[in-house]
Coordinates of C-alpha atoms in Angstrom, one line a residue:
Chain A
M1 CA -42.8 -14.4 -9.3
K2 CA -46.0 -15.3 -7.0
K3 CA -45.1 -18.8 -6.3
L4 CA -41.1 -17.6 -4.9
F5 CA -42.7 -15.1 -2.5
I6 CA -45.5 -18.4 -1.2
I7 CA -42.3 -20.1 -0.8
F8 CA -40.5 -17.6 0.9
G9 CA -43.3 -16.7 3.1
V10 CA -43.7 -20.7 4.2
L11 CA -40.0 -20.9 5.1
L12 CA -40.4 -17.7 6.8
F13 CA -43.2 -18.9 8.4
L14 CA -41.7 -22.3 9.7
L15 CA -38.1 -20.6 10.6
F16 CA -40.7 -18.3 12.9
I17 CA -42.6 -20.8 14.0
R18 CA -40.3 -23.3 15.0
P19 CA -39.0 -21.7 18.6
I20 CA -42.6 -21.0 19.5
I21 CA -43.5 -24.9 18.9
T22 CA -40.6 -26.1 20.7
N23 CA -41.1 -23.6 23.8
S24 CA -44.8 -24.7 24.0
M25 CA -43.8 -28.4 23.8
E26 CA -41.5 -27.9 26.7
V27 CA -44.2 -26.0 28.7
Q28 CA -46.4 -29.1 27.9
T29 CA -43.9 -32.0 29.3
S30 CA -43.0 -29.6 32.2
A31 CA -46.5 -29.1 33.5
N32 CA -47.2 -32.9 33.3
T33 CA -44.0 -33.8 35.5
Q34 CA -42.7 -31.2 37.7
T35 CA -43.6 -27.6 38.7
T36 CA -39.8 -26.8 39.5
K37 CA -39.4 -27.9 35.6
I38 CA -42.0 -24.8 35.2
Q39 CA -39.7 -22.4 37.2
E40 CA -36.8 -23.8 34.7
T41 CA -38.8 -22.6 31.4
A42 CA -39.7 -19.4 33.3
T43 CA -35.7 -18.4 33.8
N44 CA -35.3 -19.9 30.4
Q45 CA -37.6 -17.6 28.8
N46 CA -36.0 -15.1 30.9
N47 CA -32.5 -16.2 29.2
I48 CA -34.0 -15.6 25.9
Y49 CA -34.6 -12.0 26.3
K50 CA -31.2 -11.3 28.0
G51 CA -29.5 -13.5 25.5
A52 CA -31.7 -11.1 22.8
Y53 CA -30.5 -8.2 24.6
N54 CA -27.3 -9.4 24.9
A55 CA -26.7 -9.8 21.1
L56 CA -28.3 -6.8 20.4
L57 CA -25.5 -5.3 22.7
K58 CA -22.8 -7.1 20.9
F59 CA -24.4 -5.9 17.7
Y60 CA -24.2 -2.6 18.7
H61 CA -20.4 -3.1 19.3
Y62 CA -19.8 -3.9 15.8
T63 CA -22.0 -0.5 14.2
G64 CA -20.4 2.3 13.3
F65 CA -22.0 4.2 16.0
A66 CA -20.2 2.6 18.9
N67 CA -16.8 2.7 16.8
A68 CA -17.2 5.7 15.9
T69 CA -13.9 8.6 16.2
S70 CA -13.6 11.9 15.6
G71 CA -11.0 11.6 13.1
N72 CA -13.5 9.3 11.3
L73 CA -16.3 11.6 11.8
L74 CA -13.6 14.5 10.4
M75 CA -12.6 12.5 7.6
I76 CA -16.3 12.0 6.5
L77 CA -17.1 15.5 6.7
I78 CA -14.1 16.2 4.1
G79 CA -15.7 13.5 1.7
I80 CA -18.9 14.9 1.8
M81 CA -17.1 18.5 1.2
F82 CA -15.1 17.1 -1.9
I83 CA -18.4 15.6 -3.4
Y84 CA -20.1 19.3 -2.6
L85 CA -17.2 20.7 -4.4
A86 CA -17.3 18.7 -7.2
I87 CA -21.0 18.9 -7.8
K88 CA -21.3 22.7 -7.1
F89 CA -18.2 24.2 -8.6
N90 CA -17.4 21.8 -11.4
Y91 CA -13.9 21.1 -9.7
E92 CA -12.9 17.8 -11.5
P93 CA -15.9 15.9 -10.9
L94 CA -14.6 13.0 -12.5
L95 CA -11.6 12.6 -9.6
L96 CA -13.8 14.2 -6.7
I97 CA -16.9 12.2 -6.4
P98 CA -15.0 8.8 -6.4
I99 CA -12.2 9.8 -4.1
G100 CA -15.1 11.9 -2.0
T101 CA -17.0 8.6 -1.8
G102 CA -14.0 6.7 -1.0
I103 CA -13.4 8.9 1.5
I104 CA -16.6 8.3 3.3
I105 CA -16.4 4.4 2.4
G106 CA -12.9 4.3 3.9
N107 CA -13.7 5.9 7.0
I108 CA -16.9 4.1 8.2
P109 CA -16.2 2.8 11.3
F110 CA -15.9 -1.1 11.8
V111 CA -14.4 -3.5 14.2
A112 CA -11.0 -4.8 13.0
G113 CA -10.4 -8.5 12.0
N114 CA -13.5 -9.2 10.2
Q115 CA -11.8 -8.0 6.6
T116 CA -13.9 -5.2 5.9
G117 CA -11.1 -2.3 5.9
I118 CA -8.7 -1.4 3.0
Y119 CA -5.6 -2.2 4.9
E120 CA -7.0 -5.4 6.2
S121 CA -5.3 -8.5 3.9
G122 CA -8.2 -10.3 2.1
S123 CA -10.7 -7.4 2.2
V124 CA -12.4 -6.7 -1.2
L125 CA -11.0 -3.4 -0.7
N126 CA -7.7 -4.3 -0.1
Y127 CA -7.6 -6.7 -3.5
L128 CA -9.0 -3.2 -5.5
Y129 CA -6.2 -1.5 -3.7
F130 CA -3.4 -4.0 -4.9
G131 CA -3.7 -1.7 -8.2
V132 CA -2.7 1.5 -6.1
V133 CA 0.3 -0.4 -3.9
K134 CA 1.7 -2.0 -6.9
G135 CA 1.4 1.1 -9.1
I136 CA -0.8 -1.0 -12.0
Y137 CA -3.5 1.6 -12.2
P138 CA -1.0 5.1 -13.0
P139 CA 0.2 3.3 -16.6
L140 CA -3.5 2.3 -17.7
I141 CA -4.5 5.7 -17.5
F142 CA -1.6 7.0 -19.2
L143 CA -2.6 4.6 -22.0
G144 CA -6.4 6.5 -22.2
I145 CA -4.1 10.1 -21.9
G146 CA -1.7 8.7 -24.5
A147 CA -5.0 8.1 -26.9
M148 CA -6.7 11.2 -26.2
T149 CA -3.8 13.8 -26.4
D150 CA -2.9 15.4 -29.7
F151 CA 1.1 16.2 -29.6
S152 CA 0.8 18.3 -33.0
S153 CA 1.0 21.8 -31.0
L154 CA 4.3 20.5 -29.2
I155 CA 5.3 19.4 -32.9
A156 CA 4.9 22.5 -34.3
N157 CA 6.9 24.2 -31.8
P158 CA 9.4 22.0 -30.4
K159 CA 11.3 24.6 -28.0
L160 CA 8.1 24.9 -25.8
M161 CA 8.9 21.6 -24.5
L162 CA 11.5 23.0 -22.6
L163 CA 8.5 24.6 -20.3
G164 CA 7.6 21.5 -19.3
A165 CA 10.9 20.8 -18.0
A166 CA 11.1 24.4 -16.2
A167 CA 8.1 23.7 -14.2
Q168 CA 9.6 20.0 -12.8
I169 CA 11.8 22.4 -10.6
G170 CA 8.7 22.4 -8.6
V171 CA 9.0 18.5 -8.2
F172 CA 12.7 19.0 -7.2
G173 CA 11.9 22.1 -4.8
T174 CA 9.5 20.6 -2.7
F175 CA 12.1 17.3 -2.7
L176 CA 14.5 19.7 -0.9
G177 CA 12.1 20.9 1.1
A178 CA 10.7 17.9 2.3
L179 CA 14.0 17.0 2.9
Y180 CA 14.6 19.7 5.5
L181 CA 11.2 19.1 7.1
G182 CA 12.9 15.7 8.2
F183 CA 11.6 13.3 5.6
R184 CA 13.8 10.6 4.8
L185 CA 15.2 10.4 1.1
P186 CA 12.4 7.8 -0.6
E187 CA 9.6 9.7 1.3
A188 CA 11.0 13.3 0.1
G189 CA 11.0 12.0 -3.3
A190 CA 7.3 10.4 -3.0
I191 CA 6.2 13.9 -1.9
G192 CA 8.4 16.1 -4.1
I193 CA 6.0 14.7 -7.2
I194 CA 3.3 16.3 -6.3
G195 CA 4.8 19.2 -7.5
G196 CA 4.5 17.2 -10.8
A197 CA 0.6 18.0 -11.0
D198 CA -0.2 14.7 -12.3
G199 CA -2.4 12.4 -9.9
P200 CA -1.1 8.8 -12.1
T201 CA 2.5 10.1 -11.7
A202 CA 2.2 10.5 -7.8
I203 CA 0.3 7.6 -7.6
F204 CA 2.9 5.4 -9.4
L205 CA 6.0 7.2 -7.5
S206 CA 4.7 7.0 -4.3
S207 CA 3.6 3.3 -4.4
K208 CA 7.3 2.2 -5.1
L209 CA 8.9 4.9 -2.6
A210 CA 6.8 5.3 0.3
N211 CA 4.5 2.3 0.5
G212 CA 5.3 1.4 4.0
V213 CA 6.9 -2.0 2.9
N214 CA 10.3 -0.9 1.8
V215 CA 13.5 -1.3 4.2
L216 CA 15.8 1.6 4.2
A217 CA 19.6 0.9 4.8
D218 CA 19.6 1.7 8.5
G219 CA 16.7 -1.1 9.2
T220 CA 13.5 1.0 9.6
T221 CA 10.4 0.5 7.4
V222 CA 9.8 3.7 5.1
K223 CA 6.3 5.3 5.7
N224 CA 2.9 5.1 3.7
L225 CA 2.4 8.2 2.3
I226 CA 0.6 6.6 -0.6
G227 CA -2.9 8.1 0.5
P228 CA -2.1 11.7 1.9
I229 CA 0.2 12.2 -1.3
T230 CA -2.6 11.4 -3.6
I231 CA -5.0 13.3 -2.2
A232 CA -2.8 16.1 -2.1
A233 CA -1.6 15.9 -5.7
Y234 CA -5.5 15.5 -6.8
S235 CA -7.0 18.2 -4.7
Y236 CA -4.4 20.7 -5.7
M237 CA -4.9 19.6 -9.2
A238 CA -8.4 20.5 -9.2
L239 CA -7.7 24.1 -7.5
V240 CA -5.3 24.8 -10.2
P241 CA -7.7 27.8 -11.1
V242 CA -7.4 29.2 -7.9
I243 CA -3.6 28.4 -7.3
Q244 CA -2.3 29.9 -10.8
P245 CA -4.0 33.1 -11.6
P246 CA -2.5 35.5 -8.7
I247 CA 0.8 34.0 -9.4
M248 CA 0.7 34.8 -13.5
R249 CA -0.8 38.2 -12.5
L250 CA 2.3 39.0 -10.0
L251 CA 4.9 37.5 -12.3
I252 CA 3.9 38.8 -15.9
S253 CA 3.6 42.1 -16.6
K254 CA 0.2 43.3 -18.2
K255 CA 2.3 43.9 -21.7
D256 CA 3.7 40.3 -21.6
R257 CA 0.4 39.1 -21.1
K258 CA -0.9 40.6 -24.2
I259 CA 1.9 39.1 -26.5
R260 CA 0.4 37.3 -29.5
M261 CA 2.2 34.2 -30.8
K262 CA 1.9 33.1 -34.5
P263 CA -0.7 30.5 -35.1
P264 CA 1.2 26.9 -34.9
R265 CA 2.3 25.2 -38.3
A266 CA 0.0 22.6 -39.8
V267 CA 1.3 19.0 -38.5
S268 CA 1.6 16.3 -41.1
K269 CA 0.5 12.6 -39.9
K270 CA 3.8 11.2 -40.8
E271 CA 5.5 13.9 -38.0
K272 CA 2.3 12.8 -35.5
M273 CA 3.4 8.9 -36.4
I274 CA 6.9 9.5 -35.6
F275 CA 6.6 11.4 -32.9
P276 CA 5.4 8.4 -30.1
I277 CA 8.2 6.3 -31.5
V278 CA 11.2 8.4 -31.3
A279 CA 9.8 10.3 -28.3
L280 CA 9.1 6.4 -26.3
L281 CA 12.7 5.8 -27.4
L282 CA 14.6 9.2 -26.6
T283 CA 13.1 9.4 -23.0
T284 CA 13.1 5.9 -21.6
F285 CA 16.5 5.4 -22.8
I286 CA 17.3 8.5 -20.6
S287 CA 15.0 7.3 -18.1
P288 CA 14.1 3.8 -18.2
S289 CA 12.4 3.6 -14.9
A290 CA 9.7 5.7 -16.1
L291 CA 9.2 2.8 -18.7
P292 CA 5.7 2.3 -17.1
L293 CA 4.2 5.5 -17.2
L294 CA 5.9 6.8 -20.5
G295 CA 6.0 3.3 -22.4
M296 CA 2.0 3.2 -22.0
L297 CA 1.6 6.9 -22.9
F298 CA 3.3 7.1 -26.3
F299 CA 1.6 3.5 -26.8
G300 CA -1.5 5.1 -26.1
N301 CA -0.4 8.1 -28.4
L302 CA 0.7 5.7 -31.3
L303 CA -2.7 3.8 -31.0
K304 CA -4.3 7.2 -31.9
E305 CA -2.2 8.1 -34.3
S306 CA -1.5 5.1 -36.5
G307 CA -4.9 5.6 -37.9
R308 CA -5.0 1.6 -38.1
T309 CA -6.2 1.2 -34.3
E310 CA -9.0 3.6 -34.2
R311 CA -10.8 0.8 -32.1
L312 CA -8.3 -0.1 -29.3
A313 CA -7.7 4.4 -29.1
E314 CA -11.2 4.6 -28.7
T315 CA -11.2 1.7 -25.9
A316 CA -8.3 3.4 -24.2
R317 CA -9.6 6.9 -24.1
T318 CA -13.0 5.8 -23.1
K319 CA -13.9 2.7 -21.3
L320 CA -10.6 1.7 -20.2
I321 CA -9.4 5.0 -18.5
D322 CA -13.4 5.1 -17.0
I323 CA -13.1 2.0 -15.4
V324 CA -9.6 2.4 -14.0
T325 CA -10.5 6.0 -12.9
I326 CA -13.7 4.6 -10.7
L327 CA -11.5 2.0 -9.2
L328 CA -8.7 4.2 -8.5
G329 CA -10.6 7.0 -7.3
V330 CA -12.7 4.9 -4.9
T331 CA -9.7 3.1 -3.4
V332 CA -7.5 6.2 -2.8
G333 CA -10.6 7.8 -1.1
A334 CA -10.8 4.9 0.9
S335 CA -7.3 4.9 1.9
T336 CA -7.9 7.7 4.2
Q337 CA -8.9 5.8 6.7
A338 CA -8.3 8.3 9.5
D339 CA -6.0 6.3 12.2
I340 CA -3.6 6.1 9.3
F341 CA -4.2 9.7 7.5
I342 CA -5.0 11.9 10.5
T343 CA -1.0 12.7 11.2
K344 CA 1.4 15.3 11.4
D345 CA 2.7 14.0 8.1
S346 CA -0.2 14.3 6.1
M347 CA -0.7 17.8 7.7
M348 CA 2.9 19.0 6.5
I349 CA 2.7 17.1 3.0
F350 CA -0.5 19.2 2.3
I351 CA 1.7 22.4 3.1
L352 CA 4.5 21.2 0.7
G353 CA 1.8 20.4 -1.9
A354 CA 0.9 23.7 -2.1
L355 CA 4.3 24.7 -2.0
S356 CA 4.9 22.6 -4.9
F357 CA 2.4 24.0 -6.8
V358 CA 3.4 27.7 -6.5
I359 CA 7.2 26.7 -7.5
A360 CA 6.5 24.9 -10.2
T361 CA 4.1 27.6 -11.6
M362 CA 6.9 30.1 -11.0
G363 CA 9.7 28.3 -12.7
G364 CA 7.5 27.9 -15.8
L365 CA 6.6 31.5 -15.5
I366 CA 10.1 32.6 -15.1
F367 CA 11.4 30.4 -17.8
A368 CA 9.3 31.4 -20.4
K369 CA 10.1 34.7 -19.5
F370 CA 13.7 34.1 -19.7
M371 CA 13.1 32.3 -23.3
N372 CA 11.8 35.3 -24.5
L373 CA 15.6 37.3 -23.9
F374 CA 16.6 35.0 -26.6
L375 CA 13.5 35.3 -29.2
K376 CA 12.6 37.9 -31.6
G377 CA 9.9 39.3 -33.5
D378 CA 7.0 37.1 -33.9
E379 CA 8.8 34.1 -32.4
K380 CA 8.4 35.7 -29.0
I381 CA 5.8 33.7 -26.8
N382 CA 3.5 34.6 -24.4
P383 CA 5.0 33.9 -20.6
L384 CA 1.8 33.0 -19.6
I385 CA 1.9 29.6 -21.2
G386 CA 4.6 28.9 -18.7
A387 CA 2.4 27.9 -16.6
A388 CA 0.7 25.3 -18.0
G389 CA 4.3 23.4 -17.6
V390 CA 2.8 22.0 -14.8
S391 CA 1.0 18.8 -16.0
A392 CA -2.7 19.0 -14.7
V393 CA -3.7 18.3 -18.3
P394 CA -5.9 20.5 -19.4
D395 CA -6.8 22.5 -16.9
S396 CA -3.7 24.7 -16.5
A397 CA -3.9 25.3 -20.3
R398 CA -7.2 26.6 -19.4
V399 CA -6.6 28.7 -17.0
V400 CA -3.9 30.0 -19.1
H401 CA -6.1 30.7 -22.0
T402 CA -8.8 32.7 -19.5
E403 CA -5.9 34.5 -18.3
G404 CA -4.9 35.7 -21.7
L405 CA -8.4 36.2 -22.6
K406 CA -8.7 38.8 -19.8
S407 CA -5.9 41.2 -20.7
D408 CA -6.5 40.8 -24.4
P409 CA -10.1 39.2 -25.1
N410 CA -8.8 38.5 -28.9
N411 CA -5.7 36.4 -27.8
Y412 CA -6.4 33.0 -27.9
L413 CA -3.6 30.9 -26.1
L414 CA -5.3 27.5 -25.6
M415 CA -3.6 25.5 -28.4
H416 CA 0.1 27.2 -27.7
A417 CA -0.6 26.3 -23.8
M418 CA -1.3 22.6 -24.6
A419 CA 2.4 22.5 -25.9
P420 CA 3.9 22.9 -22.5
N421 CA 1.0 20.9 -20.6
V422 CA 1.5 17.8 -22.3
S423 CA 5.3 18.1 -22.7
G424 CA 4.9 18.8 -18.8
V425 CA 3.3 15.2 -18.7
I426 CA 6.5 14.1 -20.2
G427 CA 8.7 16.0 -17.8
S428 CA 6.9 14.7 -14.7
A429 CA 6.9 11.2 -15.7
I430 CA 11.0 11.8 -16.5
A431 CA 11.2 13.7 -13.3
A432 CA 9.5 10.2 -11.6
G433 CA 11.7 8.1 -13.3
I434 CA 15.0 9.9 -12.1
L435 CA 14.1 10.2 -8.5
L436 CA 12.9 6.4 -8.8
S437 CA 16.5 5.5 -9.8
F438 CA 18.3 7.7 -7.4
L439 CA 16.3 6.5 -4.3
G440 CA 14.4 3.3 -5.3
Chain B
M1 CA 25.5 14.3 10.6
L2 CA 23.3 12.5 9.0
S3 CA 20.6 15.2 8.3
I4 CA 23.5 17.3 6.8
D5 CA 24.4 14.2 4.8
R6 CA 20.7 13.5 3.8
I7 CA 20.3 17.0 2.4
S8 CA 23.7 17.6 0.8
E9 CA 22.3 14.1 -1.4
G10 CA 18.9 16.3 -1.5
Y11 CA 21.2 19.1 -3.6
L12 CA 22.7 16.8 -5.5
I13 CA 19.6 14.7 -6.8
L14 CA 18.1 18.0 -7.3
I15 CA 21.0 19.5 -9.5
T16 CA 21.4 15.9 -11.7
G17 CA 17.5 15.7 -11.7
L18 CA 16.7 19.1 -13.0
L19 CA 19.9 18.6 -15.7
I20 CA 18.4 15.3 -16.7
V21 CA 15.2 16.3 -17.2
F22 CA 16.4 19.4 -19.1
S23 CA 18.7 17.6 -21.4
A24 CA 15.9 14.8 -22.2
L25 CA 13.6 17.6 -23.3
L26 CA 16.2 19.4 -25.0
I27 CA 17.2 16.4 -27.2
L28 CA 13.6 15.7 -27.7
V29 CA 13.4 19.8 -28.7
L30 CA 16.8 19.2 -31.2
F31 CA 15.2 16.1 -32.8
F32 CA 11.8 17.6 -33.4
K33 CA 13.5 21.0 -34.8
Y34 CA 16.3 19.4 -36.9
G35 CA 16.1 15.9 -36.8
L36 CA 12.4 15.1 -37.7
P37 CA 12.8 17.3 -40.9
L38 CA 15.8 16.1 -42.4
L39 CA 14.4 12.5 -41.9
L40 CA 11.1 13.4 -43.8
Y41 CA 13.2 15.1 -45.8
S42 CA 15.8 11.7 -46.8
Y43 CA 12.4 9.8 -46.9
K44 CA 11.2 11.7 -49.7
I45 CA 14.1 11.8 -51.5
I46 CA 14.3 8.1 -51.1
T47 CA 10.7 7.2 -52.0
K48 CA 10.7 9.9 -54.7
K49 CA 10.0 8.4 -58.3
R50 CA 11.9 9.6 -61.2
V51 CA 9.9 12.6 -62.6
I52 CA 11.3 14.5 -65.8
K53 CA 11.0 18.2 -65.1
I54 CA 9.0 20.0 -68.0
G55 CA 11.9 21.7 -69.0
K56 CA 14.2 18.4 -69.7
Q57 CA 11.7 16.7 -71.6
P58 CA 12.3 15.5 -75.2
K59 CA 10.5 17.9 -77.4
K60 CA 9.7 14.9 -80.1
S61 CA 7.1 13.5 -77.9
N62 CA 5.2 16.5 -77.6
E63 CA 5.2 17.0 -81.8
E64 CA 1.7 14.6 -82.1
F65 CA 0.2 16.1 -79.0
T66 CA -1.7 19.2 -80.2
G67 CA -4.4 21.6 -78.9
E68 CA -6.8 20.0 -80.8
I69 CA -6.3 16.8 -79.3
A70 CA -6.3 17.8 -76.0
A71 CA -9.5 19.7 -76.5
A72 CA -11.3 16.4 -78.2
I73 CA -10.3 14.5 -74.8
S74 CA -11.3 17.0 -72.3
T75 CA -14.8 17.2 -74.6
A76 CA -15.1 13.9 -74.2
V77 CA -14.1 13.7 -70.7
H78 CA -16.7 16.2 -70.0
L79 CA -19.2 14.5 -71.9
Y80 CA -18.8 11.5 -70.1
L81 CA -19.0 12.9 -66.8
N82 CA -21.9 15.0 -67.4
E83 CA -23.8 12.0 -68.5
N84 CA -22.7 9.8 -65.7
H85 CA -24.7 12.6 -63.6
D86 CA -28.1 11.5 -65.2
N87 CA -27.3 7.7 -64.3
E88 CA -27.3 7.9 -60.7
N89 CA -27.9 5.2 -58.7
A90 CA -31.6 5.2 -58.3
V91 CA -31.6 2.5 -55.1
L92 CA -32.2 4.6 -52.1
T93 CA -31.8 3.0 -48.8
I94 CA -33.2 5.4 -45.7
R95 CA -32.1 4.3 -42.7
Q96 CA -35.0 4.0 -40.4
A97 CA -34.7 5.9 -36.8
R98 CA -35.4 3.8 -33.9
K99 CA -37.7 6.3 -31.8
L100 CA -37.9 4.8 -28.2
Y101 CA -40.9 6.1 -26.5
S102 CA -40.8 9.3 -24.7
P103 CA -43.5 10.8 -22.4
W104 CA -42.3 14.2 -24.5
S105 CA -43.9 13.4 -27.8
S106 CA -46.8 10.8 -25.8
K107 CA -50.5 12.0 -27.1
I108 CA -51.6 10.7 -24.1
Y109 CA -50.1 13.6 -22.0
G110 CA -51.5 16.0 -24.6
T111 CA -53.2 19.3 -23.8
H112 CA -56.4 18.7 -25.8
N113 CA -57.1 15.2 -24.5
R114 CA -56.8 15.1 -21.1
L115 CA -57.4 12.2 -18.9

């Protein structure tokens, strides 16, 4: 270590000493010959100072201080706010901290053309962003989700699966709303999927439909809406505990909120193994476009349930999903570069996103009430669990659970709510597949 | 004209999309409600070995097997298991707990021997 310091020290010394030596040599030779030369060296020295000043000025033009726009500063503030929300209120910290940091990284002002920014081809961030643009990360996340999800509550009470379908009305309702606001069909489809309350699905669909590359029939290219859609989806997912409870209280009477459901039956190992295979076959035969998502989801689940591949399942649900989440979070955050992100479209997407969560929650709740009309005795379901039909695993199930506890401290709804919750994931992936096959 | 077209197509997608999502999950529901129990039941029948029911057992085979024999066998098993208990494996392996250094347990920072 000491030797290393000495070597570097000597090298630095030589570097510094060289201009001084050459200068002094010049001075000596000029002194020997003519006085005009002295003047020249004086101007030379002046030039050096001027050059240094110019270099500093040039450097200043490369810094963030010279290039900052109000948009950049605003986005950096938003990024800091994301991080604050995650740390202070524990709102989905695993997502909001990477995304918040990504927003800061993406909005550091820079001079274009040096392969720095996320949208400049060849930059490191651009390479990492490739996984988002081409929809590589979402299926990997789904693999992890599959390997950590327990479908047994769904197998025990299959009719709850319909609640996951009912909540998809949020997707299609928002799609229509976006059309009315003037978005074109593929863009509207990508915006609609925010209602699926599923981050990876939203990224997957927007990277296929609204990626800024596809050319429409009338010769225009679609807008790049991946950034705003993803940010909207993830921020509203983090805000599920704020958005859902008022709607639940509005739509479900106090009496209904107290309904106790009979505990789900025990599910055999065989059933759990058959589920991913059958569900994979049925859903992907109906909606083949959702294959990357559903295929990986059920593959991950089979790894978990087969009982023979615990190692693979363990990796998928811990290391792999963590790595992908880190990359996904940072790059999605960084894609919110102010000049591309702060537009009227983004604002509209944020409004539509909030609306889609409301519609989806309402759809689930009302359908649960509707189902109750046909169910009798202890078969009746607590309509609150309909709200878990929007995916947002497992946050919305947790919200349902806490709301149920508020009206009856001994009514534990978590396991029941997990059924529509996971079927919401399947439902939104199918919905994404349908939109993709119609509009892609 | 164009926007009206777009919106009518939107409604089309809305209705068909919802129908498809519902039907997909409905098929799953039906399968797991009716198909799966049937599947498991048939699997059970296929793999079931021929078991002679108690009522249909030929009585002849029971003639020699008296209660005394059963008692003798069970006593033997009982005694054998009892003995087994005494001959447990005497080799004990104690997994050594790795203790990394921690200032919390360090004696240097103890209250009595201040630095």
